[in-house]
CSV table of C-alpha atoms and ligand atoms in Angstrom, one decimal:
chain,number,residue,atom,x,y,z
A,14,UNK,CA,-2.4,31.1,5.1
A,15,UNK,CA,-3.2,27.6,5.9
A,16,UNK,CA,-5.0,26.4,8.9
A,17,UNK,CA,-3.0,25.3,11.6
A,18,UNK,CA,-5.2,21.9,11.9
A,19,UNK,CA,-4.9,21.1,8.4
A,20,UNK,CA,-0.9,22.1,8.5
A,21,UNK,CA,-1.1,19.4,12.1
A,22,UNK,CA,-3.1,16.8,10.0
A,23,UNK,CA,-0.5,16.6,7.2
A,24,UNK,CA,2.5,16.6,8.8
A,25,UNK,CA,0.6,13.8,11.2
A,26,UNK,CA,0.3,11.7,8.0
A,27,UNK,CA,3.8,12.7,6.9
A,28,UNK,CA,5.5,11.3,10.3
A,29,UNK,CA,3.2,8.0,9.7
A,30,UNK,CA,4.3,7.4,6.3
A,31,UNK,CA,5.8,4.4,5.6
A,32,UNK,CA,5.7,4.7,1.9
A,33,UNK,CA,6.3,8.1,1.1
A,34,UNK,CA,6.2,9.6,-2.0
A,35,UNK,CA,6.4,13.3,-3.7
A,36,UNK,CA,5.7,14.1,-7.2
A,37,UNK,CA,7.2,17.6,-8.2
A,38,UNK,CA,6.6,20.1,-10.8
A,39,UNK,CA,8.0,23.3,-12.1
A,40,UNK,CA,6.4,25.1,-9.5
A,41,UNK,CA,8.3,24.1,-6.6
A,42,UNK,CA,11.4,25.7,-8.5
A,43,UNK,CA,9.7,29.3,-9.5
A,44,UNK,CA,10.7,30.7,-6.0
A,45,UNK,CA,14.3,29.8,-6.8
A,46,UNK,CA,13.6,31.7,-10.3
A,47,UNK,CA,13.3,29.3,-12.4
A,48,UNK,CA,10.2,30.2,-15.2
A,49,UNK,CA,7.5,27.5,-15.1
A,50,UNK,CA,5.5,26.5,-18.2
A,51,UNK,CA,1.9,27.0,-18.2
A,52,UNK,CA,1.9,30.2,-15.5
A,53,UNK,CA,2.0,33.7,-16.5
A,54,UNK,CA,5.3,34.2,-16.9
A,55,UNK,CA,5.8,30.6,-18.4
A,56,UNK,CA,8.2,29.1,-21.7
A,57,UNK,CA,4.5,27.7,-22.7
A,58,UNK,CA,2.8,31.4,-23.2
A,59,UNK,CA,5.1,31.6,-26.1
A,60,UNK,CA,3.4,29.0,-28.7
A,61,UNK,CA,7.2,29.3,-30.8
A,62,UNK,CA,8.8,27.6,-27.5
A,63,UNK,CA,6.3,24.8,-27.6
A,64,UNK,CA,7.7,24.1,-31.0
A,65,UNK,CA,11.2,24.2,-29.2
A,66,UNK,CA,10.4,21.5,-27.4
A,67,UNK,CA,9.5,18.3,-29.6
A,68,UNK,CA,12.1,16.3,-31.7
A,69,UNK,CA,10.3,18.4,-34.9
A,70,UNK,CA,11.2,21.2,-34.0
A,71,UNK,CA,15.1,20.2,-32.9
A,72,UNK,CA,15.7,18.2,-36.3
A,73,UNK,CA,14.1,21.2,-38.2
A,74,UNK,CA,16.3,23.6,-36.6
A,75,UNK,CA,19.2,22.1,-34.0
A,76,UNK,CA,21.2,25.5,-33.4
A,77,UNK,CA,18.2,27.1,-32.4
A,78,UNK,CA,16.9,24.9,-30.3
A,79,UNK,CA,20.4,24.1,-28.7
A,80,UNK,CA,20.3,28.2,-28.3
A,81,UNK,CA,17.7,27.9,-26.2
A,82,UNK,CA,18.3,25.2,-23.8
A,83,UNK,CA,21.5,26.6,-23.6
A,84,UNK,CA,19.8,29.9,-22.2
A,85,UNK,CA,18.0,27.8,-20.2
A,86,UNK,CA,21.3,26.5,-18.2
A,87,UNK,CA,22.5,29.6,-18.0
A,88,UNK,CA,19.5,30.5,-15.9
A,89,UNK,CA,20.0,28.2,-13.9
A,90,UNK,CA,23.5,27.9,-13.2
A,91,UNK,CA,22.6,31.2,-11.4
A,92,UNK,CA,19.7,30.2,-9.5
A,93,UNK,CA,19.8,28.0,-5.8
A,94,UNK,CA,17.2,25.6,-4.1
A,95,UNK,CA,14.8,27.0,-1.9
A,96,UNK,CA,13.2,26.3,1.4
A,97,UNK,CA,10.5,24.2,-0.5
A,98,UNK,CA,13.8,21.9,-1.7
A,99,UNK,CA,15.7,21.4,1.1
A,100,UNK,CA,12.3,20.5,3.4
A,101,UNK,CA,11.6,17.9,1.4
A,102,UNK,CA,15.5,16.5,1.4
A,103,UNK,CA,14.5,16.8,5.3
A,104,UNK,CA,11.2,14.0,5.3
A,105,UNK,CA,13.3,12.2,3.3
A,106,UNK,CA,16.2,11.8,5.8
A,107,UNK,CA,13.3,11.4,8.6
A,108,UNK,CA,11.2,8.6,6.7
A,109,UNK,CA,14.6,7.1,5.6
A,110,UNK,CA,15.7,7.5,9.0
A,111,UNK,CA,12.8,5.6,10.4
A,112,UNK,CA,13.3,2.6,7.9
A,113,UNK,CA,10.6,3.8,5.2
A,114,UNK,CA,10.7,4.0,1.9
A,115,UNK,CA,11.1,7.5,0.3
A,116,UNK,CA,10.8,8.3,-3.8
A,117,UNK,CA,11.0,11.9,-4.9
A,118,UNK,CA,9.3,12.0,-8.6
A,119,UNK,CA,10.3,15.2,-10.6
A,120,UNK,CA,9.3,16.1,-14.0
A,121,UNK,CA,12.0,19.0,-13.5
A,122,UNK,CA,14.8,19.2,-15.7
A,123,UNK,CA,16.9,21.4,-13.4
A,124,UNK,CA,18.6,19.4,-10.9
A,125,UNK,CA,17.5,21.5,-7.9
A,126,UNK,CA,16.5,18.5,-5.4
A,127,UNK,CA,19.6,16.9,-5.9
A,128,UNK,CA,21.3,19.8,-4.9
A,129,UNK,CA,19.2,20.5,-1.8
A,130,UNK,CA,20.1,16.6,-0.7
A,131,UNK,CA,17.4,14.7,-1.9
A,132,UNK,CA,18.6,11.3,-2.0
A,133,UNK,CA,16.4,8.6,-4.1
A,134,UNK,CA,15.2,11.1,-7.5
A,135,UNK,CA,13.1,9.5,-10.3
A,136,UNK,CA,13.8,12.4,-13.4
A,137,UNK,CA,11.3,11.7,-15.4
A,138,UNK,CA,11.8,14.5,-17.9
A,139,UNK,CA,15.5,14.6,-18.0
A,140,UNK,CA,17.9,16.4,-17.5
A,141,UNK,CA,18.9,19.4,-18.9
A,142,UNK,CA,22.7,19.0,-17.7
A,143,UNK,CA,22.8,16.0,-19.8
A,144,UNK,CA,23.0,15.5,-23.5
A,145,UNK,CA,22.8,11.9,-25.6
A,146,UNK,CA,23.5,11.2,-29.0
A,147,UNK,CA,20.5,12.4,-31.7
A,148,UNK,CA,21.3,9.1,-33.3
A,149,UNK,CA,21.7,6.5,-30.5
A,150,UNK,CA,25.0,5.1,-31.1
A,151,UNK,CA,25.7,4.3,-26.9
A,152,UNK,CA,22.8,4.5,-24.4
A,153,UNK,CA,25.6,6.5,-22.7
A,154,UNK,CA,25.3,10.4,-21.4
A,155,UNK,CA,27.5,13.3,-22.0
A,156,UNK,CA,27.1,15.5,-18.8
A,157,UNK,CA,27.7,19.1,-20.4
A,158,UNK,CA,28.4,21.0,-16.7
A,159,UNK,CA,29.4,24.4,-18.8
A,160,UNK,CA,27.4,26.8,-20.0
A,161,UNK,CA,27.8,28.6,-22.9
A,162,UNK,CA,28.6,25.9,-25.0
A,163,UNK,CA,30.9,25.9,-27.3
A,164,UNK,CA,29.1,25.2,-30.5
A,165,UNK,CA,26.0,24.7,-31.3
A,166,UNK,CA,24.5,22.0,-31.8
A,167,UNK,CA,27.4,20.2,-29.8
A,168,UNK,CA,28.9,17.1,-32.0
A,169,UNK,CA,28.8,13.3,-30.5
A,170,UNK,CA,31.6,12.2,-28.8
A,171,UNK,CA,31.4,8.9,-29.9
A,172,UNK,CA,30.2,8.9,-33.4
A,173,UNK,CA,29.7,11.7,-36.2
A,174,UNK,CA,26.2,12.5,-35.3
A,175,UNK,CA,25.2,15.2,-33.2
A,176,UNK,CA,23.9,15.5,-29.2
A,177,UNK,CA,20.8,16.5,-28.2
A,178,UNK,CA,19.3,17.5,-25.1
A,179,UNK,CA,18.9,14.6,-22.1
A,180,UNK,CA,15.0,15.5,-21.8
A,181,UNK,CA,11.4,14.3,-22.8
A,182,UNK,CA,9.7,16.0,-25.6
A,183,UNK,CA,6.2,15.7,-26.5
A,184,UNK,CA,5.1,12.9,-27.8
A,185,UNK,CA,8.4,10.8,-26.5
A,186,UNK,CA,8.9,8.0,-24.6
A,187,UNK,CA,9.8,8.4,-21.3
A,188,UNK,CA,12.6,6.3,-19.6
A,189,UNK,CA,10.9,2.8,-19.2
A,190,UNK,CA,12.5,1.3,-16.1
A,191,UNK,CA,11.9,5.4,-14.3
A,192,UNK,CA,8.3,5.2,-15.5
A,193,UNK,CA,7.8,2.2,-13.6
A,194,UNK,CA,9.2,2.6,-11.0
A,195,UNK,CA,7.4,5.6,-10.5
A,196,UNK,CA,3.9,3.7,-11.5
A,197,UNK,CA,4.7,1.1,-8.6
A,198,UNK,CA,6.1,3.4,-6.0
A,199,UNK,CA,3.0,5.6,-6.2
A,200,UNK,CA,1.3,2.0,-6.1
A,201,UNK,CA,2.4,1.5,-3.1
A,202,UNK,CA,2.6,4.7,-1.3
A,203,UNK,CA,0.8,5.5,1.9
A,204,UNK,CA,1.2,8.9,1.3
A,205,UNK,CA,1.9,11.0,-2.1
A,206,UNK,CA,2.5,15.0,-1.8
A,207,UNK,CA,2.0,16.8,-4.9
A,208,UNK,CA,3.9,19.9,-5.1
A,209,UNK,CA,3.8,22.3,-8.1
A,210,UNK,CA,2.4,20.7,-10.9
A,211,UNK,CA,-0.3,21.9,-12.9
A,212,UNK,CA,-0.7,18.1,-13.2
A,213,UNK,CA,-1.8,18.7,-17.1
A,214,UNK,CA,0.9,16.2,-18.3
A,215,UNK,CA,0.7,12.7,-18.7
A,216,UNK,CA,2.1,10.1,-18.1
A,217,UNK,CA,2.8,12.3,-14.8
A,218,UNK,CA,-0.3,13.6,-13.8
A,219,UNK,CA,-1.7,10.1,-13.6
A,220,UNK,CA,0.6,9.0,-11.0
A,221,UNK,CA,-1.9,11.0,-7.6
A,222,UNK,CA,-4.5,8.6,-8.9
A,223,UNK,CA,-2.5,5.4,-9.4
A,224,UNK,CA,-1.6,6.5,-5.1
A,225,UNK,CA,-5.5,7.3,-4.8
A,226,UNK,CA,-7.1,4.4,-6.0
A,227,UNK,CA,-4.6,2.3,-4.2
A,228,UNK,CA,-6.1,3.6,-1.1
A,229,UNK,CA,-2.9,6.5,0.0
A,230,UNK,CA,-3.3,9.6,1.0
A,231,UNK,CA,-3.2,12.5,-1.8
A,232,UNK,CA,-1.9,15.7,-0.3
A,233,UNK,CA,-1.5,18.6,-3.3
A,234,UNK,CA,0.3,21.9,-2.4
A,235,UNK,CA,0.1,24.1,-5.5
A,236,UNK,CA,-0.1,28.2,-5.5
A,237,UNK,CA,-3.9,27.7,-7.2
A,238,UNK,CA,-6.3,25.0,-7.4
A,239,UNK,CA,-6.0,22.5,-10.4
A,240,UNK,CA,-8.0,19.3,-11.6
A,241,UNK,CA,-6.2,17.0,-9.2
A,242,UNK,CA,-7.2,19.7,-6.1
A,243,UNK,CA,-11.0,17.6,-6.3
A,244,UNK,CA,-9.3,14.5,-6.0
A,245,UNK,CA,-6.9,15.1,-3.6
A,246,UNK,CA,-7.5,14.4,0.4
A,247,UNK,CA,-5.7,17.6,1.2
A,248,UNK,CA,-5.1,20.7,-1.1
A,249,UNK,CA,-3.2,23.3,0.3
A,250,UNK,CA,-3.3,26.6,-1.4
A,251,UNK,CA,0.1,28.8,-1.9
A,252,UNK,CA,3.6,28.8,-2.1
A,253,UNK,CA,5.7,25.4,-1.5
A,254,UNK,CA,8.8,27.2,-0.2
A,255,UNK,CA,6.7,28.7,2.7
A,256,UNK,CA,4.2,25.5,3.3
A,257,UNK,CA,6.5,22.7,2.9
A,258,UNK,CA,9.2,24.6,5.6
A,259,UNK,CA,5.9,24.7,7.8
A,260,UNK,CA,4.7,21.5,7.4
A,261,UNK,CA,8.7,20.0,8.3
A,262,UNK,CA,8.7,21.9,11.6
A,263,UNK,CA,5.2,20.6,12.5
A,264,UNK,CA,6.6,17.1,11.6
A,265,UNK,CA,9.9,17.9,13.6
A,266,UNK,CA,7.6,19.4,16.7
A,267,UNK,CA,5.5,15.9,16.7
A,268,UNK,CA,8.9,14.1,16.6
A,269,UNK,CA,9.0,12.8,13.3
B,327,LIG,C1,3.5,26.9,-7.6
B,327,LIG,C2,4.4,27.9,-7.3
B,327,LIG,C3,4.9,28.0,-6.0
B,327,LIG,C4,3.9,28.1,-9.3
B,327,LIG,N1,4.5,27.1,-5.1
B,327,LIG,N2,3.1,26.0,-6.8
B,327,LIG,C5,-2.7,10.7,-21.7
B,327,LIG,C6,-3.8,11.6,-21.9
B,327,LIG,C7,-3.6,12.8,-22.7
B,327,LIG,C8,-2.4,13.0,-23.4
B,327,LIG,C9,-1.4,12.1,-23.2
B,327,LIG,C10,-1.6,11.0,-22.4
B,327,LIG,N3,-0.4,10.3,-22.3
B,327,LIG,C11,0.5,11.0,-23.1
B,327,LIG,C12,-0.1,12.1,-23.6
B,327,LIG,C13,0.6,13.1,-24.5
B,327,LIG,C14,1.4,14.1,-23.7
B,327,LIG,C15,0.6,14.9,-22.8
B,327,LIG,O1,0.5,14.7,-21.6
B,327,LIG,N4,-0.1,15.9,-23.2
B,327,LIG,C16,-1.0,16.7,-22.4
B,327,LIG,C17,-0.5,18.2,-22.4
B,327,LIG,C18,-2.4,16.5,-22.8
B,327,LIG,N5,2.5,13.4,-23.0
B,327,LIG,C19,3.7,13.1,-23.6
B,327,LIG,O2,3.8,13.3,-24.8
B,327,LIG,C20,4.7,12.4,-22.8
B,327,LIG,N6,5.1,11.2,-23.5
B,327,LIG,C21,4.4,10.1,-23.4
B,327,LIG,O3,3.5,9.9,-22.7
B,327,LIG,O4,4.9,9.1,-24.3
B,327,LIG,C22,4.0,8.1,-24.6
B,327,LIG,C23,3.0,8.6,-25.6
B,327,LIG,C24,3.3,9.4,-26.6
B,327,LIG,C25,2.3,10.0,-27.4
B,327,LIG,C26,1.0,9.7,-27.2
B,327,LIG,C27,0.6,8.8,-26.1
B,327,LIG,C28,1.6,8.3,-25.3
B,327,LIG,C29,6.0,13.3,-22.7
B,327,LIG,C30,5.7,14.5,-21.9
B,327,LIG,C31,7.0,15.4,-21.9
B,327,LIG,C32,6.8,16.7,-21.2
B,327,LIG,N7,8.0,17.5,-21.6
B,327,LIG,C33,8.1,18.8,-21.0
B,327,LIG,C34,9.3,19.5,-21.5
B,327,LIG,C35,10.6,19.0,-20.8
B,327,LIG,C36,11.8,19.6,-21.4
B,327,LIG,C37,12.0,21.0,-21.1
B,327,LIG,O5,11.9,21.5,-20.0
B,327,LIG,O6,12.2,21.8,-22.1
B,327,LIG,O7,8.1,18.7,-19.5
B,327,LIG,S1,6.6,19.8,-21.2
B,327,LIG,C38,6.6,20.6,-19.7
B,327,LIG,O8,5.4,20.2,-18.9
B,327,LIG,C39,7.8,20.0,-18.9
B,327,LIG,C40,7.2,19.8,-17.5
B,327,LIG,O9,7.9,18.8,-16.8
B,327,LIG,C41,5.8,19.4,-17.8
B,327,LIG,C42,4.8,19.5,-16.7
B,327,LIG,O10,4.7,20.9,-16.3
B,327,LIG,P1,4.6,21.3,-14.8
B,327,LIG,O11,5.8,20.9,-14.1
B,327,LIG,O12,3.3,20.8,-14.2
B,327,LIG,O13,4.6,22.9,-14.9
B,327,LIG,P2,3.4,23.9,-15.2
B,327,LIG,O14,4.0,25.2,-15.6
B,327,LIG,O15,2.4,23.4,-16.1
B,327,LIG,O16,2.7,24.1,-13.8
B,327,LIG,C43,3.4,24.8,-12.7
B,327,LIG,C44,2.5,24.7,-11.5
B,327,LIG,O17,3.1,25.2,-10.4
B,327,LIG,C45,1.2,25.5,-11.7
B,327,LIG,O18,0.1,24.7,-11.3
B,327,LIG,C46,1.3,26.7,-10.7
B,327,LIG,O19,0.1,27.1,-10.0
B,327,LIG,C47,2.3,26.1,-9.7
B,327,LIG,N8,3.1,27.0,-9.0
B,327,LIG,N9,4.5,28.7,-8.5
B,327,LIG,C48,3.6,26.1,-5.5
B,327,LIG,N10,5.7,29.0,-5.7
């Protein structure tokens, strides 16, 4: 349980906010059921699926990993947003509303905060309903809405190569032009909430302190403290489905 003060101080900085920003992690998805990585029930406990996820392990073994992330959108074809989703499609629609700016940064792969309404997305991961060719014959993207595919791994439409999952591995780039826009946005951003990240992965984690040292406001809401919590202004311990809905009807209450 938060205290009520700290819940009317943050949603007081969130009805300010011109420049608002949110950087999101698996967390905010695990009360929709959706696994996280590094938590006790996380791919990551399994040192195998780390392998899963680099470009070694996919040319090593494509079917396998294709398996997997296959299983993966089964999952998730079954699972909806939650409260902590659709409150923030909510500020965004209020800051928006109030002509502020408004970026939602996700290192998810699932597509939840699209589907709760969220407007203005920076994926910087990927996304797992996408697929691109191995070989990079077209910087185009094959949106593979069905689940079980049909084969495995799923040829290239446009050239005899194969697809590969639309998401960042270790050790990859990510998207340049998404990866700076995120960089200046936090830059510039009165306000940053950090919502269930373990905030272990870079380029990512970096992006609180880019807001920080800028001279914004760092507001974390994570189920357990992490390194950012001694940086942040604010760190509010516990679930983001229950304290984002809370902090949205404070905001609401004050008019925002
Ligand atoms: C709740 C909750 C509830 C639970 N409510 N909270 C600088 C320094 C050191 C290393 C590097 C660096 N720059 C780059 C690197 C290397 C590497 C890296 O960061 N390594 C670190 C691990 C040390 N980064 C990269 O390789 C990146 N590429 C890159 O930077 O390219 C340039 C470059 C290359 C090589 C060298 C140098 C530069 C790419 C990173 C790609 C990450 N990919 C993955 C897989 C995506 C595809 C897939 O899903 O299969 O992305 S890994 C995985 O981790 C996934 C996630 O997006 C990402 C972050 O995890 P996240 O979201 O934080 O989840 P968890 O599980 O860790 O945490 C969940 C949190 O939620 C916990 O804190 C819980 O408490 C909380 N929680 N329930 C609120 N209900």
């Amino acid at each position: 349980m938060i205290e009520p003060e700290t819940i009317a101080k943050v949603a007081e900085l969130m009805v300010k906010a011109r420049r608002a920003v949110v950087l999101t992690g698996a967390g905010v998805s695990a009360e929709s059921g959706v696994p996280t990585f590094r938590g006790k029930d996380g791919f990551w406990r399994d040192e195998d699926v780390t392998q899963l996820a680099t470009l070694k392990g996919f040319l090593a073994d494509p079917k396998k990993v294709w398996e997997w992330y296959d299983w993966r959108r089964g999952q998730l074809k079954e699972v909806e947003p939650n409260p902590g989703h659709y409150a923030l499609a909510e500020w965004e629609k209020t800051v928006v509303g109030r002509g502020g700016s408004y970026s939602l940064i996700t290192q998810n792969i699932d597509g939840l905060h699209e589907h709760a309404g969220s407007k203005n997305i920076l994926e910087l991961h990927g996304n797992i309903w996408y697929a691109r060719c191995l070989k990079g014959c077209t910087a185009e993207l094959k949106y593979l809405p069905d689940t079980p595919l049909p084969e495995y791994p799923p040829p290239c439409p446009w050239c005899n190569s194969i697809l590969r999952p639309h998401v960042v591995w270790f050790g990859e780039q990510l998207d340049p032009a998404i990866t700076e826009e995120s960089f200046t946005v936090s830059g510039a951003a009165d306000l940053i909430l950090v919502v269930g990240t373990s905030a272990q992965v870079y380029p990512a984690a970096g992006l609180p302190y880019v807001t920080s040292r800028a001279g914004g406001t760092v507001v974390e809401i994570n189920l357990e403290p992490t390194e950012l919590s001694y940086a942040a202004d604010f760190a509010l311990h516990g679930k983001s489905g229950e304290i984002l809905p809370e902090l949205m009807d404070k905001v609401k209450e004050l008019g925002g």
